Tab-separated table of C-alpha atoms in Angstrom:
chain	number	residue	atom	x	y	z
A	1	MET	CA	50.562	-167.892	-114.340
A	2	GLU	CA	48.318	-170.719	-116.317
A	3	GLU	CA	45.855	-172.717	-115.289
A	4	LYS	CA	45.515	-175.992	-116.572
A	5	ASP	CA	43.092	-178.741	-116.451
A	6	LYS	CA	39.243	-176.181	-115.765
A	7	GLU	CA	36.890	-176.349	-118.221
A	8	ILE	CA	35.075	-173.602	-118.891
A	9	GLU	CA	31.100	-173.331	-120.015
A	10	LEU	CA	30.252	-170.426	-122.217
A	11	LYS	CA	25.910	-170.624	-122.173
A	12	LEU	CA	24.829	-169.191	-125.415
A	13	ASP	CA	21.378	-168.536	-125.620
A	14	GLN	CA	18.177	-169.777	-122.787
A	15	ASN	CA	18.379	-172.999	-124.489
A	16	GLY	CA	20.839	-174.240	-123.076
A	17	GLY	CA	23.062	-174.057	-125.801
A	18	SER	CA	27.223	-173.636	-124.810
A	19	ILE	CA	30.581	-173.898	-126.046
A	20	LYS	CA	32.724	-175.951	-123.508
A	21	LEU	CA	36.268	-174.949	-123.564
A	22	LYS	CA	39.104	-177.044	-121.725
A	23	ASN	CA	43.235	-176.995	-121.725
A	24	GLN	CA	44.873	-179.716	-122.770
A	25	ASN	CA	48.324	-179.248	-122.726
A	26	ASN	CA	48.668	-176.016	-122.846
A	27	ARG	CA	46.006	-176.136	-125.772
A	28	VAL	CA	42.076	-175.225	-125.816
A	29	LEU	CA	39.977	-177.966	-127.205
A	30	ALA	CA	36.394	-176.631	-128.000
A	31	THR	CA	32.974	-178.272	-128.333
A	32	ILE	CA	29.294	-177.459	-128.895
A	33	GLY	CA	27.162	-180.508	-127.131
A	34	ASP	CA	29.390	-183.681	-128.711
A	35	ILE	CA	31.012	-181.446	-131.315
A	36	ILE	CA	34.514	-181.097	-131.442
A	37	ILE	CA	35.147	-177.643	-133.185
A	38	ASP	CA	39.084	-178.472	-134.496
A	39	LYS	CA	39.429	-174.534	-135.596
A	40	LEU	CA	39.970	-173.309	-131.281
A	41	SER	CA	42.250	-175.570	-130.522
A	42	PHE	CA	45.672	-172.868	-130.827
A	43	TYR	CA	43.403	-170.542	-128.802
A	44	ARG	CA	45.801	-169.067	-126.412
A	45	TRP	CA	44.059	-170.303	-122.922
A	46	ASN	CA	45.811	-166.923	-120.966
A	47	ASN	CA	43.706	-164.544	-123.231
A	48	ALA	CA	40.855	-166.477	-122.494
A	49	LEU	CA	39.999	-167.022	-119.049
A	50	LYS	CA	40.844	-162.865	-118.594
A	51	PHE	CA	37.364	-162.732	-121.625
A	52	LEU	CA	35.864	-165.124	-119.986
A	53	ASP	CA	35.923	-162.894	-116.524
A	54	LYS	CA	35.399	-159.845	-117.919
A	55	TYR	CA	32.552	-161.983	-119.736
A	56	GLN	CA	30.690	-163.113	-117.158
A	57	GLU	CA	30.919	-160.316	-114.686
A	58	LYS	CA	29.352	-157.856	-117.235
A	59	LYS	CA	26.665	-160.396	-117.640
A	60	VAL	CA	25.934	-160.250	-114.256
A	61	ARG	CA	25.872	-156.456	-114.379
A	62	ARG	CA	23.346	-156.087	-117.403
A	63	ASN	CA	21.192	-159.142	-115.511
A	64	ILE	CA	20.866	-160.654	-119.231
A	65	GLU	CA	22.194	-164.724	-117.562
A	66	GLY	CA	19.581	-166.804	-118.895
A	67	LYS	CA	18.100	-164.128	-120.395
A	68	GLU	CA	20.731	-164.469	-124.099
A	69	THR	CA	20.216	-163.901	-127.566
A	70	PRO	CA	20.605	-166.420	-129.632
A	71	ILE	CA	23.959	-166.369	-132.071
A	72	SER	CA	24.675	-168.651	-134.954
A	73	PRO	CA	27.350	-170.960	-133.898
A	74	LYS	CA	29.757	-169.451	-136.615
A	75	PHE	CA	29.315	-166.129	-134.697
A	76	ILE	CA	30.253	-166.595	-132.068
A	77	ILE	CA	33.648	-168.876	-133.170
A	78	GLU	CA	34.648	-166.097	-134.870
A	79	ILE	CA	34.251	-163.738	-132.219
A	80	LEU	CA	36.504	-166.562	-129.867
A	81	GLU	CA	38.760	-166.835	-132.197
A	82	ASN	CA	39.902	-163.113	-132.744
A	83	ALA	CA	39.227	-162.166	-128.971
A	84	PHE	CA	41.540	-165.281	-127.309
A	85	ASN	CA	43.944	-164.444	-129.693
A	86	GLU	CA	44.189	-161.143	-129.092
A	87	ASP	CA	46.367	-159.438	-126.826
A	88	ASN	CA	45.882	-155.946	-126.067
A	89	GLU	CA	43.165	-155.402	-123.041
A	90	LYS	CA	41.002	-152.762	-125.319
A	91	ILE	CA	40.597	-154.322	-128.674
A	92	GLN	CA	39.649	-156.868	-126.289
A	93	GLU	CA	37.149	-155.588	-124.443
A	94	GLU	CA	35.804	-154.542	-127.936
A	95	TRP	CA	35.097	-157.865	-128.813
A	96	ASN	CA	33.554	-159.158	-125.547
A	97	ASN	CA	31.493	-156.051	-125.517
A	98	LEU	CA	30.155	-157.303	-129.582
A	99	LEU	CA	29.465	-160.150	-127.557
A	100	LEU	CA	27.795	-159.434	-124.985
A	101	ASN	CA	25.021	-156.743	-126.798
A	102	TRP	CA	24.291	-159.218	-129.796
A	103	GLN	CA	23.089	-161.097	-126.691
A	104	ASP	CA	21.321	-158.459	-125.085
A	105	PRO	CA	17.867	-158.988	-125.534
A	106	ASP	CA	17.533	-154.714	-124.723
A	107	LYS	CA	19.519	-153.979	-127.512
A	108	ASN	CA	19.286	-154.124	-130.990
A	109	CYS	CA	21.766	-154.660	-132.742
A	110	ASP	CA	22.063	-154.961	-136.426
A	111	LYS	CA	23.943	-158.735	-136.418
A	112	LYS	CA	26.290	-159.611	-139.278
A	113	TYR	CA	28.985	-161.219	-140.021
A	114	MET	CA	30.157	-157.673	-141.982
A	115	TYR	CA	30.816	-155.969	-137.776
A	116	ILE	CA	33.327	-159.053	-136.872
A	117	ASP	CA	35.304	-158.515	-140.000
A	118	LEU	CA	35.424	-154.309	-139.551
A	119	LEU	CA	36.776	-154.809	-135.971
A	120	LYS	CA	39.040	-157.135	-137.052
A	121	ASN	CA	40.696	-155.554	-139.506
A	122	LEU	CA	41.093	-152.300	-136.352
A	123	ASP	CA	44.321	-151.262	-134.567
A	124	VAL	CA	44.133	-149.932	-130.849
A	125	ASN	CA	44.482	-146.261	-132.006
A	126	GLU	CA	41.303	-146.523	-134.428
A	127	ILE	CA	39.710	-148.251	-131.977
A	128	LYS	CA	40.684	-144.732	-129.266
A	129	LEU	CA	39.465	-142.466	-132.328
A	130	LEU	CA	35.729	-144.407	-132.551
A	131	LYS	CA	35.578	-144.781	-128.671
A	132	ILE	CA	36.307	-141.034	-128.490
A	133	ILE	CA	33.387	-140.067	-131.631
A	134	SER	CA	31.000	-142.290	-129.413
A	135	LYS	CA	30.684	-140.723	-126.404
A	136	ASP	CA	30.242	-137.540	-128.524
A	137	ARG	CA	27.602	-135.112	-126.920
A	138	ASN	CA	26.904	-134.147	-130.780
A	139	PHE	CA	27.552	-138.345	-132.037
A	140	GLU	CA	24.062	-138.402	-132.687
A	141	MET	CA	24.025	-135.125	-134.938
A	142	VAL	CA	26.487	-135.520	-136.249
A	143	LEU	CA	25.645	-138.889	-138.323
A	144	SER	CA	22.592	-136.804	-139.351
A	145	ASN	CA	24.001	-133.116	-140.013
A	146	LYS	CA	25.781	-133.570	-143.209
A	147	ASN	CA	27.628	-130.744	-142.623
A	148	ALA	CA	29.448	-131.888	-139.679
A	149	TYR	CA	32.449	-133.162	-138.921
A	150	TYR	CA	35.404	-133.832	-136.810
A	151	ASP	CA	38.938	-131.707	-136.784
A	152	LYS	CA	42.348	-133.377	-138.210
A	153	ASN	CA	44.203	-131.310	-135.479
A	154	THR	CA	41.611	-132.029	-132.294
A	155	ILE	CA	42.168	-136.254	-133.022
A	156	GLN	CA	45.763	-135.557	-133.142
A	157	GLN	CA	45.828	-133.537	-129.946
A	158	LEU	CA	43.365	-135.976	-128.108
A	159	LEU	CA	45.310	-139.801	-129.416
A	160	LYS	CA	48.426	-137.591	-128.761
A	161	LEU	CA	49.168	-139.265	-133.053
A	162	THR	CA	51.961	-137.381	-135.647
A	163	ASN	CA	51.035	-136.626	-138.832
A	164	GLU	CA	51.918	-139.992	-140.332
A	165	GLU	CA	50.122	-142.183	-137.455
A	166	TYR	CA	47.439	-139.694	-138.583
A	167	GLU	CA	47.294	-140.257	-141.887
A	168	VAL	CA	47.714	-144.201	-140.895
A	169	VAL	CA	44.233	-143.915	-139.075
A	170	ILE	CA	42.651	-142.250	-141.084
A	171	LEU	CA	42.992	-143.955	-144.269
A	172	ASN	CA	42.559	-147.406	-142.935
A	173	LEU	CA	38.887	-145.911	-142.065
A	174	PHE	CA	38.547	-145.071	-145.332
A	175	ARG	CA	39.178	-147.778	-146.187
A	176	LEU	CA	36.763	-150.102	-143.965
A	177	GLY	CA	34.002	-147.451	-145.116
A	178	ILE	CA	33.778	-146.455	-140.984
A	179	CYS	CA	34.431	-143.157	-141.667
A	180	GLU	CA	34.531	-140.758	-144.999
A	181	SER	CA	35.920	-137.087	-146.455
A	182	LEU	CA	33.163	-133.990	-145.876
A	183	LYS	CA	31.666	-133.667	-148.965
A	184	SER	CA	31.307	-129.918	-148.658
A	185	THR	CA	27.258	-128.807	-149.945
A	186	GLY	CA	29.231	-125.112	-150.469
A	187	ASN	CA	32.177	-125.302	-152.134
A	188	VAL	CA	30.844	-127.096	-155.132
A	189	ILE	CA	32.608	-127.790	-158.744
A	190	ALA	CA	31.018	-127.591	-161.906
A	191	ILE	CA	32.221	-130.171	-164.099
A	192	GLY	CA	30.035	-129.261	-167.252
A	193	ASP	CA	26.413	-130.010	-166.163
A	194	LEU	CA	27.604	-131.610	-163.337
A	195	GLN	CA	28.038	-130.328	-160.087
A	196	VAL	CA	30.778	-132.200	-157.540
A	197	LYS	CA	31.018	-131.763	-153.819
A	198	ALA	CA	34.462	-130.693	-152.617
A	199	ASP	CA	36.313	-132.868	-151.070
A	200	ALA	CA	38.383	-132.134	-147.135
A	201	GLY	CA	40.488	-135.313	-147.479
A	202	ILE	CA	41.704	-136.432	-144.505
A	203	ASP	CA	41.372	-132.568	-142.325
A	204	LYS	CA	37.946	-133.377	-141.648
A	205	ILE	CA	36.107	-136.682	-141.334
A	206	ARG	CA	32.544	-138.510	-140.694
A	207	ILE	CA	31.269	-141.241	-139.578
A	208	THR	CA	29.510	-143.645	-142.084
A	209	ARG	CA	26.251	-145.252	-141.211
A	210	LEU	CA	28.840	-148.672	-141.357
A	211	GLY	CA	30.891	-146.579	-138.168
A	212	TYR	CA	27.740	-145.282	-136.696
A	213	ASN	CA	26.321	-149.086	-136.402
A	214	LEU	CA	30.094	-150.763	-135.515
A	215	ILE	CA	30.028	-148.534	-132.693
A	216	LYS	CA	26.656	-148.533	-131.470
A	217	ASN	CA	27.460	-152.891	-131.571
A	218	CYS	CA	30.624	-152.417	-129.763
A	219	GLU	CA	29.574	-149.920	-126.706
A	220	GLU	CA	29.836	-150.535	-123.351
């Protein structure tokens, strides 16, 4: 059931900056100071409540209340727009983590719009795969070892994906530059004087530096 006539204040930093959200006729009126942000007026109220409840819980758990690193309002607005319109809780959780990590003074996150753009182009299966990779004890090693990779069969079994589903997930991660194919240094093809590394296609994949940074931005 939707809560009526409720106002929520989302503090942005320790200097008193905040966004206020108020439910008016099942549409959310959002303001920064005295400025009304029309762009936020179509947010889904229930999603906003769920998101902000988790956000506050995590802030308390991390003990960063009142210590927030200031973030540009354009980043805040974009994160909230995507989070409030996301019905899948697993994906909404990633928006929550992104906002918290960017506000956490103990995190050294690379705050760029491209990470927001990457996250909003991911589906639940892609999120699951990146979470699995992030929990791999060899995660850091795989990034630095150019011959290390994640295997198609292993990924399919973990995520219970068909060949078609696996292909769509991996090709989207390739498209976004989050993952890439293994370029083997052991099997090279000579084209004249040019040495070309063998490409393993979608069967053996690696996380890119961009993908690594996205994972670090969204880690729990």
